[in-house]
Amino acid sequence: MPELKSEAAYRACVARVGELMGAEPGTFEGLELEYVSRLAEEYELCFYPIGRPGLVHLFEALQPFVAFARSKGFDALSDTMALTQGSSLAREQIKAGDFKRLLAAFDRVKGEVS
């Protein structure tokens, strides 16, 4: 059971998290941010659980992207071609071969979902 015992306490805790955002780690405010964030997370897990998306939802979400990729001929690209070259958002380089493996996995599960 979470330490926060009411919705009002939860809302106050979330407000405090907002006030402490940007606090430096290791400072009093940083430690307080960690603590109140953990309290809010425990409350949310208990009273606002978010289930994992099922395979059907994942398939539906990916379908437009896969259709677009196939229409642009991604299957014909060299496996070593970088797809995220120059992206400031990509955490790591994604190659065409990675994407082709995703398309193959998508095809394998398509029968299970359809």
Coordinates of N, CA and C in Angstrom, one line a residue:
M1 N 0.8 -1.2 0.0 CA 0.0 0.0 0.0 C 0.9 1.3 0.0
P2 N 0.6 2.2 -0.8 CA 1.4 3.4 -0.9 C 1.3 4.3 0.4
E3 N 2.3 5.0 0.6 CA 2.3 5.9 1.8 C 1.3 7.0 1.7
L4 N 1.0 7.5 0.5 CA 0.0 8.5 0.3 C -1.3 7.9 0.4
K5 N -2.1 8.5 1.3 CA -3.4 7.9 1.7 C -4.6 8.5 1.0
S6 N -4.4 9.6 0.2 CA -5.6 10.2 -0.4 C -5.2 10.8 -1.7
E7 N -6.2 11.1 -2.5 CA -6.0 11.8 -3.8 C -5.5 13.2 -3.6
A8 N -5.9 13.8 -2.6 CA -5.4 15.2 -2.3 C -3.9 15.1 -1.9
A9 N -3.5 14.2 -1.2 CA -2.1 14.0 -0.8 C -1.3 13.7 -2.1
Y10 N -1.8 12.9 -3.0 CA -1.2 12.6 -4.2 C -1.0 13.8 -5.1
R11 N -2.1 14.6 -5.2 CA -2.0 15.8 -6.0 C -1.0 16.8 -5.4
A12 N -0.9 16.9 -4.1 CA 0.1 17.8 -3.5 C 1.5 17.3 -3.7
C13 N 1.7 16.0 -3.7 CA 3.0 15.4 -4.0 C 3.4 15.6 -5.4
V14 N 2.5 15.5 -6.4 CA 2.8 15.7 -7.8 C 3.1 17.2 -8.0
A15 N 2.4 18.1 -7.3 CA 2.8 19.5 -7.4 C 4.2 19.8 -6.9
R16 N 4.5 19.1 -5.8 CA 5.9 19.3 -5.3 C 6.9 18.8 -6.2
V17 N 6.6 17.7 -6.9 CA 7.6 17.1 -7.9 C 7.8 18.2 -9.0
G18 N 6.7 18.8 -9.4 CA 6.8 19.9 -10.4 C 7.7 21.1 -10.0
E19 N 7.6 21.4 -8.7 CA 8.4 22.5 -8.1 C 9.9 22.1 -8.1
L20 N 10.1 20.9 -7.8 CA 11.5 20.4 -7.7 C 12.2 20.0 -8.9
M21 N 11.5 20.0 -10.0 CA 12.1 19.5 -11.3 C 13.3 20.4 -11.6
G22 N 14.4 19.8 -12.0 CA 15.6 20.5 -12.3 C 16.5 20.6 -11.1
A23 N 16.1 20.0 -10.0 CA 17.0 20.1 -8.8 C 18.3 19.3 -9.1
E24 N 19.4 19.7 -8.6 CA 20.6 19.1 -8.8 C 20.7 17.8 -8.0
P25 N 21.1 16.7 -8.6 CA 21.3 15.4 -7.8 C 22.3 15.6 -6.7
G26 N 22.0 15.0 -5.6 CA 22.9 15.0 -4.4 C 22.6 16.2 -3.5
T27 N 21.8 17.2 -3.9 CA 21.4 18.3 -3.0 C 20.2 17.9 -2.2
F28 N 19.8 18.7 -1.2 CA 18.6 18.4 -0.5 C 17.4 18.3 -1.4
E29 N 17.3 19.3 -2.3 CA 16.2 19.3 -3.2 C 16.2 18.1 -4.1
G30 N 17.4 17.7 -4.6 CA 17.5 16.5 -5.4 C 17.0 15.3 -4.7
L31 N 17.4 15.1 -3.5 CA 17.0 14.0 -2.7 C 15.5 14.0 -2.4
E32 N 15.0 15.2 -2.1 CA 13.5 15.4 -1.9 C 12.8 15.0 -3.2
L33 N 13.3 15.4 -4.4 CA 12.7 15.1 -5.6 C 12.6 13.6 -5.8
E34 N 13.7 12.9 -5.5 CA 13.7 11.4 -5.6 C 12.6 10.8 -4.7
Y35 N 12.5 11.3 -3.5 CA 11.6 10.8 -2.5 C 10.1 11.0 -3.0
V36 N 9.8 12.2 -3.3 CA 8.4 12.5 -3.6 C 8.0 11.9 -5.0
S37 N 9.0 11.8 -5.9 CA 8.7 11.1 -7.1 C 8.3 9.6 -6.9
R38 N 9.1 9.0 -6.0 CA 8.8 7.6 -5.6 C 7.5 7.4 -5.0
L39 N 7.1 8.4 -4.1 CA 5.8 8.3 -3.5 C 4.7 8.4 -4.5
A40 N 4.8 9.4 -5.4 CA 3.8 9.5 -6.5 C 3.7 8.3 -7.4
E41 N 4.9 7.7 -7.7 CA 4.9 6.5 -8.5 C 4.2 5.4 -7.8
E42 N 4.5 5.2 -6.5 CA 3.8 4.1 -5.8 C 2.3 4.3 -5.8
Y43 N 1.8 5.5 -5.6 CA 0.4 5.8 -5.6 C -0.2 5.5 -7.0
E44 N 0.5 5.9 -8.0 CA 0.0 5.7 -9.4 C -0.1 4.2 -9.7
L45 N 0.9 3.4 -9.3 CA 0.9 2.0 -9.6 C -0.2 1.3 -8.9
C46 N -0.6 1.8 -7.7 CA -1.7 1.2 -7.0 C -3.1 1.7 -7.5
F47 N -3.2 3.0 -7.8 CA -4.6 3.5 -8.1 C -4.7 3.9 -9.6
Y48 N -3.7 4.0 -10.4 CA -3.7 4.3 -11.8 C -2.9 3.3 -12.6
P49 N -3.1 2.0 -12.5 CA -2.2 1.1 -13.2 C -2.4 1.2 -14.7
I50 N -1.3 1.1 -15.4 CA -1.3 1.2 -16.9 C -0.8 -0.2 -17.3
G51 N -1.7 -0.9 -18.0 CA -1.3 -2.2 -18.5 C -0.4 -2.1 -19.7
R52 N 0.3 -3.2 -19.9 CA 1.1 -3.2 -21.1 C 0.2 -3.4 -22.4
P53 N 0.6 -2.7 -23.4 CA -0.2 -2.8 -24.6 C -0.2 -4.2 -25.2
G54 N -1.3 -4.7 -25.6 CA -1.3 -6.1 -26.2 C -0.8 -6.1 -27.6
L55 N -0.6 -7.3 -28.1 CA -0.1 -7.4 -29.5 C -1.0 -6.8 -30.5
V56 N -2.3 -6.8 -30.3 CA -3.2 -6.2 -31.2 C -3.0 -4.7 -31.3
H57 N -2.8 -4.1 -30.1 CA -2.6 -2.6 -30.1 C -1.3 -2.3 -30.8
L58 N -0.2 -3.0 -30.5 CA 1.1 -2.8 -31.1 C 1.0 -2.9 -32.6
F59 N 0.3 -4.0 -33.1 CA 0.1 -4.2 -34.5 C -0.6 -3.0 -35.2
E60 N -1.7 -2.6 -34.5 CA -2.4 -1.4 -35.1 C -1.6 -0.2 -35.1
A61 N -0.8 0.1 -34.1 CA 0.0 1.3 -34.0 C 1.1 1.3 -35.1
L62 N 1.7 0.1 -35.4 CA 2.8 0.0 -36.3 C 2.3 -0.1 -37.8
Q63 N 1.1 -0.5 -38.0 CA 0.6 -0.8 -39.4 C 0.9 0.3 -40.4
P64 N 0.5 1.6 -40.0 CA 0.7 2.7 -41.0 C 2.2 2.9 -41.3
F65 N 3.0 2.8 -40.3 CA 4.5 2.9 -40.5 C 5.0 1.9 -41.4
V66 N 4.6 0.6 -41.2 CA 5.1 -0.5 -42.0 C 4.6 -0.3 -43.4
A67 N 3.4 0.1 -43.6 CA 2.8 0.3 -45.0 C 3.6 1.4 -45.7
F68 N 3.9 2.4 -45.0 CA 4.7 3.5 -45.6 C 6.1 3.0 -46.0
A69 N 6.7 2.3 -45.1 CA 8.1 1.8 -45.4 C 8.1 0.9 -46.6
R70 N 7.1 0.0 -46.7 CA 7.0 -0.9 -47.8 C 6.8 -0.1 -49.1
S71 N 5.9 0.9 -49.1 CA 5.6 1.6 -50.3 C 6.8 2.4 -50.8
K72 N 7.8 2.7 -49.9 CA 9.0 3.4 -50.3 C 10.1 2.5 -50.7
G73 N 9.9 1.2 -50.7 CA 10.9 0.2 -51.1 C 12.0 0.0 -50.1
F74 N 11.8 0.0 -48.8 CA 12.8 -0.2 -47.8 C 13.5 -1.6 -48.0
D75 N 12.7 -2.6 -48.5 CA 13.2 -3.9 -48.6 C 14.4 -4.0 -49.6
A76 N 14.5 -3.0 -50.5 CA 15.6 -3.0 -51.5 C 16.9 -2.4 -51.0
L77 N 16.8 -1.7 -49.9 CA 18.0 -1.0 -49.4 C 19.1 -1.9 -48.9
S78 N 20.3 -1.5 -49.0 CA 21.5 -2.3 -48.4 C 21.3 -2.4 -46.9
D79 N 21.6 -3.5 -46.3 CA 21.4 -3.7 -44.9 C 22.3 -2.8 -44.1
T80 N 23.4 -2.3 -44.6 CA 24.3 -1.4 -43.9 C 24.0 0.1 -44.0
M81 N 23.0 0.4 -44.8 CA 22.6 1.8 -45.0 C 22.1 2.4 -43.7
A82 N 22.6 3.5 -43.2 CA 22.2 4.1 -42.0 C 20.9 4.9 -42.2
L83 N 19.9 4.6 -41.4 CA 18.6 5.3 -41.5 C 18.5 6.5 -40.6
T84 N 19.3 6.6 -39.6 CA 19.2 7.7 -38.6 C 20.4 8.6 -38.7
Q85 N 21.1 8.6 -39.8 CA 22.3 9.4 -39.9 C 21.9 10.9 -39.7
G86 N 22.6 11.6 -38.8 CA 22.4 13.0 -38.5 C 21.2 13.3 -37.6
S87 N 20.5 12.3 -37.1 CA 19.3 12.5 -36.3 C 19.8 12.9 -34.9
S88 N 19.3 14.0 -34.4 CA 19.6 14.4 -33.0 C 18.8 13.7 -32.0
L89 N 17.7 12.9 -32.5 CA 16.9 12.2 -31.6 C 17.2 10.8 -31.4
A90 N 17.9 10.2 -32.3 CA 18.3 8.7 -32.2 C 19.3 8.5 -31.2
R91 N 19.1 7.6 -30.3 CA 20.1 7.2 -29.3 C 21.2 6.4 -29.9
E92 N 20.9 5.6 -31.0 CA 21.9 4.8 -31.6 C 21.6 4.7 -33.1
Q93 N 22.5 4.4 -33.9 CA 22.3 4.3 -35.4 C 21.5 3.1 -35.7
I94 N 20.5 3.3 -36.5 CA 19.6 2.3 -37.0 C 19.9 2.1 -38.5
K95 N 20.2 0.8 -38.8 CA 20.6 0.5 -40.2 C 19.3 -0.2 -40.9
A96 N 19.4 -0.2 -42.2 CA 18.3 -0.7 -43.0 C 18.1 -2.2 -42.6
G97 N 19.1 -2.9 -42.3 CA 19.0 -4.3 -41.9 C 18.2 -4.5 -40.6
D98 N 18.4 -3.6 -39.7 CA 17.6 -3.6 -38.5 C 16.1 -3.5 -38.8
F99 N 15.8 -2.5 -39.7 CA 14.4 -2.3 -40.1 C 13.8 -3.5 -40.8
K100 N 14.7 -4.1 -41.7 CA 14.2 -5.3 -42.4 C 13.8 -6.4 -41.4
R101 N 14.6 -6.6 -40.3 CA 14.3 -7.6 -39.3 C 13.0 -7.3 -38.6
L102 N 12.8 -6.0 -38.4 CA 11.5 -5.5 -37.8 C 10.3 -5.9 -38.7
L103 N 10.5 -5.6 -40.0 CA 9.4 -5.9 -41.0 C 9.1 -7.4 -41.0
A104 N 10.2 -8.3 -40.9 CA 10.0 -9.7 -40.9 C 9.3 -10.2 -39.6
A105 N 9.7 -9.6 -38.5 CA 9.0 -9.9 -37.2 C 7.5 -9.5 -37.3
F106 N 7.3 -8.3 -37.9 CA 5.9 -7.8 -38.1 C 5.1 -8.8 -38.9
D107 N 5.7 -9.3 -39.9 CA 5.0 -10.3 -40.8 C 4.7 -11.6 -40.0
R108 N 5.6 -12.0 -39.2 CA 5.4 -13.3 -38.4 C 4.2 -13.2 -37.4
V109 N 4.1 -12.0 -36.8 CA 3.0 -11.9 -35.8 C 1.7 -11.4 -36.4
K110 N 1.8 -11.0 -37.7 CA 0.6 -10.5 -38.4 C -0.5 -11.6 -38.4
G111 N -0.1 -12.8 -38.6 CA -1.1 -13.9 -38.7 C -1.7 -14.2 -37.3
E112 N -1.0 -13.9 -36.2 CA -1.5 -14.1 -34.9 C -2.6 -13.1 -34.5
V113 N -2.4 -11.9 -35.1 CA -3.3 -10.8 -34.7 C -4.5 -10.7 -35.7
S114 N -4.3 -10.9 -36.9 CA -5.4 -10.7 -37.9 C -6.5 -11.7 -37.7

